[in-house]
Each structure stands twice: as C-alpha cells, then as structure tokens.
Amino acid sequence: MDTLGLSGAATSSGDAVLSFRDLSVTFRTEFGDVHAVRGLDLDVRPGEVVALVGESGSGKSVTSTSALGLLPGNARVTGAIRVAGKDIGSLDGSGLRALRGNDVAMVFQEPMTALNPVLTIGDQLTEALALHDVAHGRQATARAAGLLRRVGVPEPERRLRQYPHELSGGQRQRVVIAMAISCEPAVIIADEPTTALDVTVQAEILDLLRSLTRDLGTAILLITHNLGVVADLADRVAVMLAGNIVETGTVDQVLGRPRHEYTRTLLAAVPRLGAGPGGSGAVRPAAPSSSGDETPAQAPAQAPALDLRNLVIEYRRAGRRAFRAVDDVSFQVAPGEVVGLVGESGSGKSTIARCALGLIPVRSGAVSVLGTDLRAARGRRLKELRRRIGVVLQDPAASLDPRFPVGDVVAEPLVVHRAGDARSRRAQVLELLDAVELPREVRNRYPHELSGGQRQRVGIARALALGPELLVADEPTSALDVSVQAGVLQLITSLQERYRFACLFVSHDLAVVDQLADRVVVLRDGRIVEQGPREDVLHAPRADYTKRLLAAVPVPDPAEQRRRRAPRDATRRPPA
C-alpha cells in the first residue's frame, strides 16, 4: 500500500485517548466478503481534532462506529481499538454501555434517525443524563436546557417540550450534539456533524467543538466530506480510500501541499464561491430570465413553473398561538431556471419547498405550480400535476422505504403513475443508477445497507424517474462527498440542459448555489431579505444578513480559514 506521511504521531499511540492499531473490518454478505477497512493505524490525543476524510464507502463511518462497538453482527474485526485506555475487544455489553457517553460519545450523520420520534427532546436529553448518573429530576431538566442553549438552540425551555419532527434539520443536529457533550466524554466521534447546518450555525458549532478541545481537553475524531470544515477545525488529517489511509499529516500539509493524487482530486472537486457560471467552475448553460425582459422564442408566453404570491404559512397547535413560519413571501421560478433558496435553519426554506409540493396548507396568498392553482387542485388533477414534479428530500434515510430494495424505490414513481411496463421500468432503473454513479448491483440491496451519500443518490434517481418539469430539491447534496457532489451537480445541469425543467434548489451551501443557480432568494425568519440574479446576491450583496452568510462560508485553505475566523475568535476571547 502506498501510504504517504504515516510516521511519528500516526504510528505511536503514546497518550492517545483513541487508538486504532492494524484495524481491519470485513462484512460477511450473501454476495461474499466486503473489506471495509484494511490495516488502519490512527491515534487521537487529548485536545486534538483529527479529521478522517474520503468518499462515501471509503470506510470512514465503519472506522468510527467500531470504536463504540456498534458494528453489526456480520462484521469481523481484527486489530486493536483502545478508548481512554480501555480495550474495546475485551469489553462485554455492560462495559460498552458504561464506555458510551462517559468516555466516548458520537454525533451521528442523520439526526432524525439518531433521535427517538415518540419522545420529546427534553425526555431524550434527561434520559442520557440520568442513565450516566450525571443529573436527575429538575436538575437534569435545567442542565438539558443549558445544553441546548450552549449549542445555539433558541428558546431551549420550549424546545424541551417539542418532538424531533417539530424542529428543523439543523436544530435536530444541534440537539444530537448537545446529547453527545452532556456527560463531557474524553473523546467525541463526530460523523458529519455539520451536514444539516447552515453556514452561520455551522461556524458556531465549529467554535463550540473547538472550545471543547481547548477548555476541556476533549479529543475529536471528525468524519466529514466538507474540506472547509476540516480546514477550520482539524489539527491533523487522514485521507481514506477504499478502506486504506493513503495520506496523513497536519491540516496545512494535507490541504496545502497534498502529495497523493486522490487528495488532489478531492480538493479540485470542492465548490468555491466565485467559480459559478461565467467563472472557471461553470457547469450550467444560460437559463431563461424570469424578469420578462428575455422570453425564450420557443415559449413566448410560458407561465412560471412556480409562482408564489404573498405566501403566508402558519403552524397551529391546540391552545397555543400560531407560529408564522413564512410571512409574505413572493418569488417565481421560470421554466428552465434554477432558483436557489438560502437562509439559516428555521428560516422557512423547507417549509416553502413542501408548500410547492402541496404537502403543507397555506394560510393566505397564492401558489401556482406549472400554471395550476395548487390550492384548488384535487383528486386526479392533483395527481397528474404531481407526476410533473420531482422531489429530493433532505434526509435520505427518512425518505426511502426501508422495506423496499433500491430498485423498487427508484421504480416506485413509475409504478404509481403506471409509466411503461415491468421490462421498461427495469431498464430505466438501471439507466438512472448509472446516471447517479451507483453500481447496478445496489438495486437488490436495501437502503440501510448503503452509506448516507449512496442513499441520497438513490433519492435523486427516484426524483428524476418521470422526467419532471419542476424539480424541488431540498438539500440534495448535503450528504454527498465532494467528488460525488460535483458529479451530481453536473448530472442535474446536463439533465436540465436536455429537458429544461425548472428547479427550486434549497441549500445552506452557498458555494453549491453559486455553481448551480440563476437567481437566489435569501430568507430570514420566514421573510425575504434579498433576491435577484446570482451574481448580484452572492458576489455583491446589499443586505447585511447576506454578507454575514457569505463571511461564514468555510474554505478548504487552513491559512485563509484562520484569517476568516480571527474576528469570531476576537469577540470570544476574554479581556487580558
């Protein structure tokens, strides 16, 4: 194996609080053995952040879950794993339960699957505190509220009484992080801890994790595909490819002077602000204008694919005041146009996306989809309208039926709308799997057998099955590693160039929006603060809020990221 930089700290355990020695993990399956990790050596010391990066399926998450003894029964593990001086392989069930939480905690990639949907947030936080004898009763409730406040959840006392489905994706992720730090473990394994977070909250979470290493000496093993996050937080980096570590070193060495070709490929695939259409990273053809000044000759009087006018959406609960999630929002998406909808978690982005799909009732205002009044559509008319709309949801684990193999998941829209016969559907499923860069063999596997990024690609394939005229994409690349993300963005672009479908693209990744969108709408607290052409909003913003969003975007350059972080650090530094 050609491994670069594996010397010194990487090969001597010393005072490491988390240590892997010659770790190999093999899964026994009906199709034969799958070697997920091959002879891995890695150490994480107190107060250190080590980032483990690589594409989906490279073995990152398998490595991390092995440290908690959470691998499934068909896994065969060899080598040694030590956490806080304890040998994982020698612990029984009760020893592992004591280890989890007290010595090591984990922030999982998908918060909705990590949280219990039938328990309130307060019950889940206080349960963890009580199980580890940290706090009980009112003291546990007060500590739970303090944890939520520490990780930036607004109105923590009210959130304790809510259920996971009542929180935004970013808020759920912050709850998971609060649970992880509740018992102040010696090491935190963070598996994509900022995937669902907008850039400003992401910056706050990174500051929080950094403070844990500085103030408490907590070690962090960071599993991520976001190289901007790596540049912001990590001390050292290990790059994984097909179960092997191919390069390791300090963050400045690996991101600034990569030696392995695979590392250079990952860095080249990272989307960057300013590299969108018209720049070196252009991936899209010019789209028709929605302003009415440049109407395409082939469609002289086409109605907007999506037209929202003075939209108001409220959530009501018995005996409580209505919460206004969207307030007087108006914008259009023209045929063949991509509109990026950006803003912080809880700003109303996903609510608007669900409204466009007819999944949420409207308090007031008008919603027109493909020339049809969505509020008046019923029965067969509504079903025919939905056939013309594709959707990619934010959480792939929650949006894919766990009882269906992947082939049936992708074919489901074809079956529901009676498109083609069984033979043509099978052929189309294979073509779609090819298009989203998944091997054809996955059609016989179930969603839980795939990585998070692979599940997201299945969701995109399903969304494109009927050739939609309007694609509503809610964080479609949030779970993807950078190289696959680049491929998916190119896929969406090439398909749009061919079929000219409109796209409402909801994302917290401003660099991705810059690469894909024609126009951008910026939301804050349910209201539009700025909208216009991508070049104006992302490159010459007028609103202070938009400027703050752009300033919080991490870049995969450690030196530049330290300069960008300096103002935040200065505001948090105590006076001399």
Coordinates of C-alpha atoms in Angstrom, one line a residue:
M1 CA 0.0 0.0 0.0
D2 CA 1.3 3.4 -1.0
T3 CA 0.7 5.4 2.2
L4 CA 2.1 8.9 2.5
G5 CA 3.2 10.6 5.7
L6 CA 2.5 7.7 8.1
S7 CA 5.2 8.5 10.6
G8 CA 5.6 9.9 14.1
A9 CA 2.2 10.7 15.7
A10 CA 0.3 8.4 13.4
T11 CA 2.2 5.3 14.4
S12 CA 2.9 5.7 18.1
S13 CA 0.0 5.5 20.4
G14 CA 1.7 7.4 23.4
D15 CA -1.0 9.2 25.3
A16 CA -3.7 8.7 22.7
V17 CA -7.3 8.7 24.1
L18 CA -8.5 6.9 20.9
S19 CA -6.2 4.5 19.2
F20 CA -6.6 2.1 16.2
R21 CA -3.9 -0.5 15.5
D22 CA -3.9 -2.6 12.4
L23 CA -7.7 -2.4 12.3
S24 CA -9.4 -4.5 9.6
V25 CA -13.2 -4.8 9.3
T26 CA -14.8 -7.3 6.9
F27 CA -18.6 -7.8 6.4
R28 CA -19.9 -11.2 5.5
T29 CA -22.7 -10.8 2.9
E30 CA -24.7 -13.1 0.6
F31 CA -22.5 -11.8 -2.2
G32 CA -19.3 -12.6 -0.5
D33 CA -16.9 -10.8 2.0
V34 CA -16.7 -6.9 1.8
H35 CA -13.5 -5.5 3.1
A36 CA -14.4 -2.1 4.5
V37 CA -11.3 -1.2 6.4
R38 CA -7.8 -2.6 5.8
G39 CA -5.0 -2.4 8.4
L40 CA -5.8 1.1 9.6
D41 CA -3.5 2.8 12.2
L42 CA -4.6 6.1 13.7
D43 CA -4.3 8.0 17.0
V44 CA -6.3 10.9 18.5
R45 CA -4.8 12.7 21.5
P46 CA -6.5 14.8 24.2
G47 CA -7.3 18.3 23.0
E48 CA -6.7 17.2 19.3
V49 CA -9.0 17.2 16.4
V50 CA -8.2 14.5 13.8
A51 CA -10.2 14.6 10.6
L52 CA -10.9 11.4 8.6
V53 CA -11.9 12.3 5.1
G54 CA -12.7 10.4 2.0
E55 CA -15.6 9.5 -0.3
S56 CA -18.8 7.6 0.7
G57 CA -18.0 3.9 1.1
S58 CA -14.3 4.6 1.9
G59 CA -14.6 3.1 5.4
K60 CA -14.8 6.4 7.5
S61 CA -18.0 5.6 9.3
V62 CA -17.2 1.9 9.8
T63 CA -13.9 3.0 11.5
S64 CA -15.8 5.4 13.8
T65 CA -18.6 3.0 14.8
S66 CA -16.1 0.3 15.6
A67 CA -14.7 2.5 18.4
L68 CA -18.1 2.2 20.1
G69 CA -18.7 -1.5 19.5
L70 CA -21.7 -0.7 17.3
L71 CA -20.8 -2.7 14.2
P72 CA -23.5 -5.3 13.1
G73 CA -23.2 -9.0 13.8
N74 CA -21.9 -9.8 10.3
A75 CA -18.8 -7.7 10.9
R76 CA -15.4 -9.5 11.5
V77 CA -13.0 -7.2 13.3
T78 CA -9.3 -7.7 13.7
G79 CA -6.6 -5.5 15.3
A80 CA -6.9 -3.4 18.4
I81 CA -9.1 -0.4 19.4
R82 CA -8.5 1.5 22.6
V83 CA -10.7 4.2 24.1
A84 CA -9.5 6.1 27.2
G85 CA -7.1 3.2 27.9
K86 CA -9.8 0.5 27.6
D87 CA -9.6 -2.3 25.0
I88 CA -12.9 -2.4 23.1
G89 CA -12.5 -6.0 22.2
S90 CA -12.3 -7.1 25.8
L91 CA -15.5 -5.3 27.0
D92 CA -18.8 -7.1 27.4
G93 CA -22.2 -5.4 26.9
S94 CA -22.3 -3.7 30.3
G95 CA -18.8 -2.4 29.8
L96 CA -19.6 -1.0 26.4
R97 CA -22.7 0.7 27.8
A98 CA -20.6 2.4 30.5
L99 CA -18.0 3.4 28.0
R100 CA -20.5 5.1 25.7
G101 CA -21.3 8.5 26.9
N102 CA -18.8 8.6 29.8
D103 CA -15.6 8.0 27.8
V104 CA -16.7 8.3 24.2
A105 CA -19.8 9.9 22.5
M106 CA -20.9 10.1 18.9
V107 CA -22.7 12.6 16.8
F108 CA -24.3 10.7 14.0
Q109 CA -24.7 11.9 10.4
E110 CA -28.5 11.8 10.2
P111 CA -30.2 13.4 13.3
M112 CA -33.7 12.2 12.5
T113 CA -32.5 8.6 12.8
A114 CA -30.5 9.3 15.9
L115 CA -33.4 10.8 17.8
N116 CA -36.5 8.9 19.0
P117 CA -39.6 10.3 17.2
V118 CA -42.0 9.4 20.1
L119 CA -40.1 11.1 22.9
T120 CA -39.7 14.8 23.5
I121 CA -36.3 16.5 23.2
G122 CA -36.3 17.0 26.9
D123 CA -37.0 13.3 27.7
Q124 CA -34.2 12.2 25.4
L125 CA -31.6 14.6 26.9
T126 CA -32.6 13.9 30.6
E127 CA -32.6 10.2 29.9
A128 CA -28.9 10.4 28.9
L129 CA -28.1 12.4 32.0
A130 CA -30.0 10.0 34.3
L131 CA -28.5 6.8 32.7
H132 CA -25.0 8.1 33.4
D133 CA -25.9 9.4 36.9
V134 CA -25.0 13.0 35.9
A135 CA -28.3 14.7 37.0
H136 CA -31.9 13.8 37.8
G137 CA -35.3 15.4 38.0
R138 CA -35.4 19.2 37.9
Q139 CA -31.6 19.4 37.9
A140 CA -31.5 17.3 34.8
T141 CA -34.1 19.4 33.1
A142 CA -32.2 22.6 33.9
R143 CA -29.0 21.0 32.6
A144 CA -30.7 19.9 29.4
A145 CA -31.9 23.4 28.8
G146 CA -28.4 24.7 29.4
L147 CA -27.0 22.2 26.9
L148 CA -29.5 23.3 24.2
R149 CA -28.6 27.0 24.9
R150 CA -24.9 26.1 24.6
V151 CA -25.3 24.6 21.2
G152 CA -27.3 27.5 19.9
V153 CA -30.9 26.2 20.1
P154 CA -33.3 29.2 20.5
E155 CA -35.9 29.1 23.3
P156 CA -34.4 26.0 24.9
E157 CA -37.1 25.6 27.6
R158 CA -39.8 25.5 24.9
R159 CA -37.8 23.1 22.7
L160 CA -37.5 20.6 25.6
R161 CA -41.3 20.0 25.2
Q162 CA -41.2 19.5 21.5
Y163 CA -40.7 16.4 19.4
P164 CA -37.9 15.9 16.8
H165 CA -40.3 16.4 13.8
E166 CA -41.1 19.9 15.1
L167 CA -37.6 21.1 14.7
S168 CA -35.7 21.9 11.6
G169 CA -32.9 19.7 10.3
G170 CA -30.2 22.0 11.7
Q171 CA -31.9 22.2 15.1
R172 CA -32.1 18.4 15.3
Q173 CA -28.4 18.2 14.6
R174 CA -27.7 20.6 17.4
V175 CA -29.8 18.5 19.8
V176 CA -27.7 15.5 18.9
I177 CA -24.5 17.4 19.6
A178 CA -26.0 18.5 22.9
M179 CA -26.6 14.9 23.8
A180 CA -23.0 14.0 22.8
I181 CA -21.5 16.6 25.2
S182 CA -23.9 16.0 28.0
C183 CA -21.6 13.7 30.0
E184 CA -18.4 15.5 29.0
P185 CA -16.7 12.5 27.4
A186 CA -13.0 12.2 26.8
V187 CA -13.4 11.8 23.1
I188 CA -16.2 12.7 20.7
I189 CA -16.6 11.0 17.3
A190 CA -18.4 13.4 15.1
D191 CA -19.8 11.8 11.9
E192 CA -20.6 14.7 9.6
P193 CA -21.6 17.0 12.5
T194 CA -22.4 20.0 10.3
T195 CA -24.1 18.3 7.3
A196 CA -27.6 19.7 8.1
L197 CA -26.4 23.1 9.4
D198 CA -26.4 26.4 7.6
V199 CA -23.1 28.3 7.4
T200 CA -23.6 30.7 10.3
V201 CA -24.8 27.9 12.7
Q202 CA -22.0 25.7 11.3
A203 CA -19.5 28.3 12.3
E204 CA -21.0 28.4 15.8
I205 CA -20.9 24.6 16.1
L206 CA -17.3 24.6 15.0
D207 CA -16.4 27.2 17.5
L208 CA -18.2 25.1 20.2
L209 CA -16.3 22.0 19.3
R210 CA -13.0 24.0 19.2
S211 CA -13.8 25.3 22.7
L212 CA -14.3 21.7 24.0
T213 CA -10.8 20.8 22.9
R214 CA -9.3 23.9 24.3
D215 CA -11.2 24.2 27.6
L216 CA -11.8 20.5 28.5
G217 CA -9.1 18.7 26.5
T218 CA -11.8 16.7 24.7
A219 CA -10.4 14.8 21.7
I220 CA -12.4 14.8 18.5
L221 CA -12.4 12.3 15.6
L222 CA -14.1 14.3 12.8
I223 CA -15.6 12.3 10.0
T224 CA -16.5 14.6 7.1
H225 CA -16.5 15.3 3.4
N226 CA -16.5 19.1 3.9
L227 CA -12.9 20.1 3.4
G228 CA -13.8 23.7 4.5
V229 CA -14.8 22.3 7.9
V230 CA -11.6 20.3 8.0
A231 CA -9.6 23.5 7.3
D232 CA -11.5 25.3 10.1
L233 CA -11.3 22.7 12.9
A234 CA -8.8 20.0 12.3
D235 CA -5.2 19.7 13.6
R236 CA -4.4 16.6 11.6
V237 CA -6.0 14.9 8.6
A238 CA -6.1 11.3 7.5
V239 CA -7.4 10.6 3.9
M240 CA -9.1 7.3 3.3
L241 CA -9.6 5.5 0.0
A242 CA -11.2 2.0 -0.3
G243 CA -10.5 1.2 3.4
N244 CA -6.9 2.4 3.4
I245 CA -5.4 5.6 4.8
V246 CA -3.4 6.9 1.8
E247 CA -2.2 10.2 3.2
T248 CA -1.9 11.8 6.7
G249 CA -0.3 14.9 8.1
T250 CA -1.1 18.3 9.6
V251 CA -4.0 20.1 8.1
D252 CA -1.6 22.6 6.5
Q253 CA 0.4 19.8 4.9
V254 CA -2.5 17.7 3.6
L255 CA -4.8 20.6 2.3
G256 CA -2.0 23.0 1.4
R257 CA 0.6 20.6 -0.1
P258 CA -1.2 17.3 -0.9
R259 CA 1.1 14.5 -2.1
H260 CA -1.4 11.8 -3.1
E261 CA -3.3 12.1 -6.3
Y262 CA -6.6 11.2 -4.6
T263 CA -6.2 14.1 -2.1
R264 CA -5.6 16.5 -5.0
T265 CA -8.7 15.1 -6.8
L266 CA -10.9 15.8 -3.7
L267 CA -9.6 19.3 -3.3
A268 CA -10.2 20.0 -7.0
A269 CA -13.8 18.9 -6.6
V270 CA -14.7 21.4 -3.8
P271 CA -17.2 24.0 -5.0
R272 CA -15.9 27.6 -4.3
L273 CA -17.7 30.9 -4.2
G274 CA -16.9 32.8 -7.4
A275 CA -16.5 29.7 -9.5
G276 CA -20.1 29.5 -10.7
P277 CA -21.4 30.1 -14.2
G278 CA -19.2 32.5 -16.1
G279 CA -16.2 31.5 -14.0
S280 CA -13.7 28.6 -14.0
G281 CA -16.2 26.3 -12.3
A282 CA -19.1 26.9 -14.7
V283 CA -21.3 23.9 -15.1
R284 CA -24.6 25.4 -16.4
P285 CA -25.8 26.8 -19.7
A286 CA -27.6 30.2 -19.6
A287 CA -31.1 29.9 -18.4
P288 CA -34.1 32.0 -19.5
S289 CA -34.7 35.1 -17.5
S290 CA -37.7 35.2 -15.2
S291 CA -38.0 39.0 -15.3
G292 CA -39.9 39.1 -18.5
D293 CA -37.2 41.0 -20.4
E294 CA -35.9 38.0 -22.3
T295 CA -38.6 35.5 -23.0
P296 CA -37.4 32.4 -25.0
A297 CA -38.5 32.3 -28.6
Q298 CA -39.7 28.7 -28.3
A299 CA -42.0 29.5 -25.4
P300 CA -43.3 33.1 -25.9
A301 CA -45.9 33.1 -23.1
Q302 CA -45.0 30.3 -20.7
A303 CA -46.3 30.6 -17.2
P304 CA -43.8 30.4 -14.4
A305 CA -43.1 26.8 -13.3
L306 CA -43.6 28.0 -9.7
D307 CA -45.3 31.3 -8.7
L308 CA -45.6 32.3 -5.1
R309 CA -47.5 35.5 -4.2
N310 CA -47.7 37.0 -0.7
L311 CA -47.4 33.5 0.7
V312 CA -48.2 33.1 4.5
I313 CA -47.8 29.7 6.2
E314 CA -48.6 29.2 9.9
Y315 CA -48.4 26.2 12.2
R316 CA -51.2 25.8 14.7
R317 CA -51.5 23.7 17.8
A318 CA -54.5 23.4 20.1
G319 CA -54.4 26.0 22.9
R320 CA -51.3 27.7 21.6
R321 CA -50.6 30.8 19.5
A322 CA -50.0 30.1 15.8
F323 CA -46.4 30.2 14.7
R324 CA -45.8 32.1 11.4
A325 CA -43.1 30.1 9.5
V326 CA -43.4 32.0 6.2
D327 CA -44.5 35.6 6.0
D328 CA -45.5 37.5 2.8
V329 CA -43.1 35.7 0.5
S330 CA -43.3 36.3 -3.2
F331 CA -41.0 34.9 -6.0
Q332 CA -41.1 33.0 -9.2
V333 CA -39.2 30.1 -10.8
A334 CA -39.3 30.3 -14.6
P335 CA -39.2 27.3 -16.9
G336 CA -35.6 26.1 -17.4
E337 CA -34.4 28.3 -14.4
V338 CA -32.7 27.3 -11.2
V339 CA -33.6 29.4 -8.2
G340 CA -31.5 28.9 -5.1
L341 CA -33.4 29.3 -1.8
V342 CA -30.9 30.0 1.1
G343 CA -31.0 31.0 4.7
E344 CA -30.4 29.7 8.2
S345 CA -32.1 26.7 9.7
G346 CA -35.6 27.6 10.7
S347 CA -35.8 30.4 8.1
G348 CA -38.6 28.7 6.2
K349 CA -36.7 27.2 3.3
S350 CA -38.0 23.6 3.6
T351 CA -41.5 24.9 4.5
I352 CA -41.7 26.7 1.2
A353 CA -40.4 23.6 -0.6
R354 CA -43.1 21.4 1.0
C355 CA -45.7 24.0 0.1
A356 CA -44.7 23.9 -3.5
L357 CA -45.3 20.1 -3.4
G358 CA -48.8 20.6 -1.9
L359 CA -47.8 19.0 1.4
I360 CA -48.5 22.0 3.7
P361 CA -51.7 24.1 3.8
V362 CA -51.4 27.8 3.0
R363 CA -52.7 30.4 5.4
S364 CA -53.0 33.0 2.7
G365 CA -51.5 34.0 -0.6
A366 CA -51.4 32.3 -4.0
V367 CA -49.4 29.2 -5.1
S368 CA -49.3 28.3 -8.8
V369 CA -47.4 25.3 -10.0
L370 CA -46.9 24.7 -13.7
G371 CA -49.8 27.0 -14.4
T372 CA -52.2 25.3 -12.0
D373 CA -53.6 26.8 -8.8
L374 CA -52.2 24.3 -6.3
R375 CA -54.8 25.3 -3.6
A376 CA -57.7 24.4 -5.9
A377 CA -56.3 21.2 -7.4
R378 CA -58.0 18.0 -6.2
G379 CA -58.1 14.3 -7.0
R380 CA -57.0 13.2 -10.4
R381 CA -56.0 16.7 -11.4
L382 CA -53.6 16.9 -8.4
K383 CA -52.2 13.5 -9.1
E384 CA -51.4 14.5 -12.7
L385 CA -49.8 17.7 -11.5
R386 CA -47.6 15.8 -9.1
R387 CA -46.5 13.5 -11.9
R388 CA -44.8 16.5 -13.4
I389 CA -42.9 17.4 -10.2
G390 CA -39.8 15.7 -8.9
V391 CA -38.6 16.0 -5.3
V392 CA -35.4 15.2 -3.5
L393 CA -35.9 15.4 0.3
Q394 CA -33.3 16.5 2.8
D395 CA -33.0 13.3 4.9
P396 CA -32.5 10.2 2.6
A397 CA -32.8 7.7 5.5
A398 CA -36.3 9.0 6.3
S399 CA -37.5 9.4 2.7
L400 CA -36.6 5.9 1.4
D401 CA -38.9 3.0 2.4
P402 CA -36.7 0.6 4.4
R403 CA -38.8 -2.4 3.3
F404 CA -38.1 -1.9 -0.5
P405 CA -34.9 -2.8 -2.2
V406 CA -33.3 0.1 -4.1
G407 CA -34.6 -1.0 -7.5
D408 CA -38.1 -0.9 -6.2
V409 CA -37.6 2.5 -4.5
V410 CA -36.4 4.1 -7.8
A411 CA -39.2 2.4 -9.8
E412 CA -41.9 3.5 -7.4
P413 CA -42.9 6.7 -9.2
L414 CA -43.1 4.7 -12.5
V415 CA -45.4 2.1 -10.8
V416 CA -47.6 4.7 -9.1
H417 CA -48.2 6.6 -12.3
R418 CA -48.3 3.5 -14.5
A419 CA -45.5 4.6 -16.7
G420 CA -44.3 1.8 -19.0
D421 CA -44.3 -2.0 -18.4
A422 CA -42.2 -4.1 -16.0
R423 CA -39.4 -4.6 -18.5
S424 CA -39.1 -0.9 -19.5
R425 CA -39.1 0.1 -15.8
R426 CA -36.2 -2.3 -15.0
A427 CA -34.2 -0.8 -17.9
Q428 CA -34.9 2.7 -16.8
V429 CA -33.9 1.9 -13.2
L430 CA -30.5 0.7 -14.4
E431 CA -30.1 3.9 -16.5
L432 CA -30.9 6.1 -13.5
L433 CA -28.5 4.2 -11.3
D434 CA -25.8 4.7 -13.9
A435 CA -26.7 8.4 -14.1
V436 CA -26.2 9.0 -10.3
E437 CA -23.0 6.9 -10.3
L438 CA -24.2 3.9 -8.3
P439 CA -23.3 0.4 -9.3
R440 CA -26.1 -1.6 -10.8
E441 CA -25.8 -4.3 -8.1
V442 CA -27.3 -1.9 -5.5
R443 CA -30.8 -2.4 -7.0
N444 CA -31.0 -5.6 -4.9
R445 CA -29.8 -4.0 -1.7
Y446 CA -31.9 -2.2 0.9
P447 CA -31.4 1.4 2.0
H448 CA -29.9 0.6 5.4
E449 CA -27.1 -1.3 3.6
L450 CA -25.9 1.9 1.8
S451 CA -23.9 4.8 3.1
G452 CA -25.6 8.2 3.6
G453 CA -24.2 9.6 0.3
Q454 CA -25.4 6.5 -1.6
R455 CA -28.9 6.8 -0.1
Q456 CA -29.0 10.4 -1.3
R457 CA -28.1 9.4 -4.8
V458 CA -31.0 6.8 -4.7
G459 CA -33.3 9.7 -3.8
I460 CA -32.1 11.8 -6.7
A461 CA -32.5 8.9 -9.1
R462 CA -36.1 8.4 -7.9
A463 CA -36.8 12.1 -8.3
L464 CA -35.7 12.0 -12.0
A465 CA -37.6 8.8 -12.9
L466 CA -40.6 10.6 -14.5
G467 CA -38.7 13.4 -16.3
P468 CA -40.1 16.2 -14.1
E469 CA -40.9 19.7 -15.4
L470 CA -40.2 21.1 -11.9
L471 CA -37.7 19.7 -9.5
V472 CA -37.9 20.6 -5.9
A473 CA -34.5 19.8 -4.3
D474 CA -34.3 20.2 -0.5
E475 CA -30.5 20.0 0.3
P476 CA -29.9 17.4 -2.4
T477 CA -26.1 17.3 -2.0
S478 CA -25.8 17.8 1.8
A479 CA -24.9 14.1 2.4
L480 CA -22.5 13.7 -0.6
D481 CA -18.8 13.8 -0.6
V482 CA -17.2 16.5 -2.7
S483 CA -16.3 14.4 -5.8
V484 CA -19.8 12.8 -6.0
Q485 CA -21.4 16.2 -5.2
A486 CA -19.6 17.6 -8.3
G487 CA -20.9 14.7 -10.4
V488 CA -24.5 15.1 -9.1
L489 CA -24.4 18.8 -9.8
Q490 CA -23.1 18.1 -13.3
L491 CA -25.9 15.5 -13.7
I492 CA -28.6 17.9 -12.7
T493 CA -27.2 20.5 -15.0
S494 CA -26.9 18.2 -18.0
L495 CA -30.4 16.8 -17.5
Q496 CA -31.8 20.4 -17.2
E497 CA -29.9 21.4 -20.4
R498 CA -31.6 18.5 -22.1
Y499 CA -35.1 18.7 -20.6
R500 CA -35.2 22.3 -19.5
F501 CA -37.0 21.6 -16.2
A502 CA -37.3 24.3 -13.6
C503 CA -35.6 23.8 -10.2
L504 CA -36.2 25.2 -6.7
F505 CA -32.9 24.4 -5.1
V506 CA -32.9 24.7 -1.3
S507 CA -29.5 24.6 0.2
H508 CA -27.3 26.0 3.0
D509 CA -24.2 25.5 0.9
L510 CA -23.7 28.9 -0.8
A511 CA -20.8 27.7 -3.0
V512 CA -23.1 25.0 -4.4
V513 CA -25.9 27.6 -5.0
D514 CA -23.3 29.8 -6.7
Q515 CA -22.3 26.9 -9.0
L516 CA -25.9 25.9 -9.9
A517 CA -28.4 28.8 -9.6
D518 CA -29.5 31.5 -12.0
R519 CA -31.2 33.6 -9.2
V520 CA -31.0 33.5 -5.4
V521 CA -33.6 34.2 -2.8
V522 CA -32.3 34.8 0.8
L523 CA -34.7 34.1 3.7
R524 CA -34.5 35.1 7.3
D525 CA -37.2 34.3 9.9
G526 CA -39.7 33.5 7.2
R527 CA -39.2 36.7 5.2
I528 CA -37.2 37.5 2.1
V529 CA -34.3 39.9 2.9
E530 CA -32.8 39.9 -0.6
Q531 CA -33.4 38.3 -4.0
G532 CA -32.0 38.8 -7.5
P533 CA -29.6 37.4 -10.0
R534 CA -26.9 35.1 -8.6
E535 CA -24.1 37.5 -9.5
D536 CA -25.7 40.3 -7.6
V537 CA -26.8 38.4 -4.4
L538 CA -23.7 36.3 -3.9
H539 CA -21.0 38.5 -5.3
A540 CA -22.3 42.0 -4.5
P541 CA -24.9 41.6 -1.7
R542 CA -26.8 44.6 -0.4
A543 CA -28.3 43.1 2.8
D544 CA -26.0 42.8 5.9
Y545 CA -27.6 39.4 6.6
T546 CA -26.4 38.1 3.2
K547 CA -22.9 39.5 3.9
R548 CA -22.8 37.6 7.2
L549 CA -23.9 34.3 5.5
L550 CA -21.1 34.7 2.9
A551 CA -18.5 35.5 5.5
A552 CA -19.3 32.3 7.4
V553 CA -18.7 30.0 4.5
P554 CA -15.6 27.9 5.3
V555 CA -12.9 27.4 2.6
P556 CA -10.5 24.5 2.2
D557 CA -7.5 26.6 2.9
P558 CA -6.3 26.4 6.5
A559 CA -4.4 29.8 6.4
E560 CA -7.3 31.6 4.8
Q561 CA -9.8 30.0 7.2
R562 CA -7.7 31.1 10.2
R563 CA -7.9 34.7 8.8
R564 CA -11.6 34.5 8.3
R565 CA -12.1 33.0 11.8
A566 CA -10.0 35.7 13.6
P567 CA -12.8 38.2 14.0
R568 CA -15.0 35.5 15.6
D569 CA -12.2 34.4 17.9
A570 CA -11.5 38.0 18.9
T571 CA -15.2 38.5 20.0
R572 CA -15.0 35.4 22.2
R573 CA -11.6 36.0 23.7
P574 CA -11.7 37.2 27.4
P575 CA -10.0 40.5 28.0
A576 CA -6.4 40.5 29.3

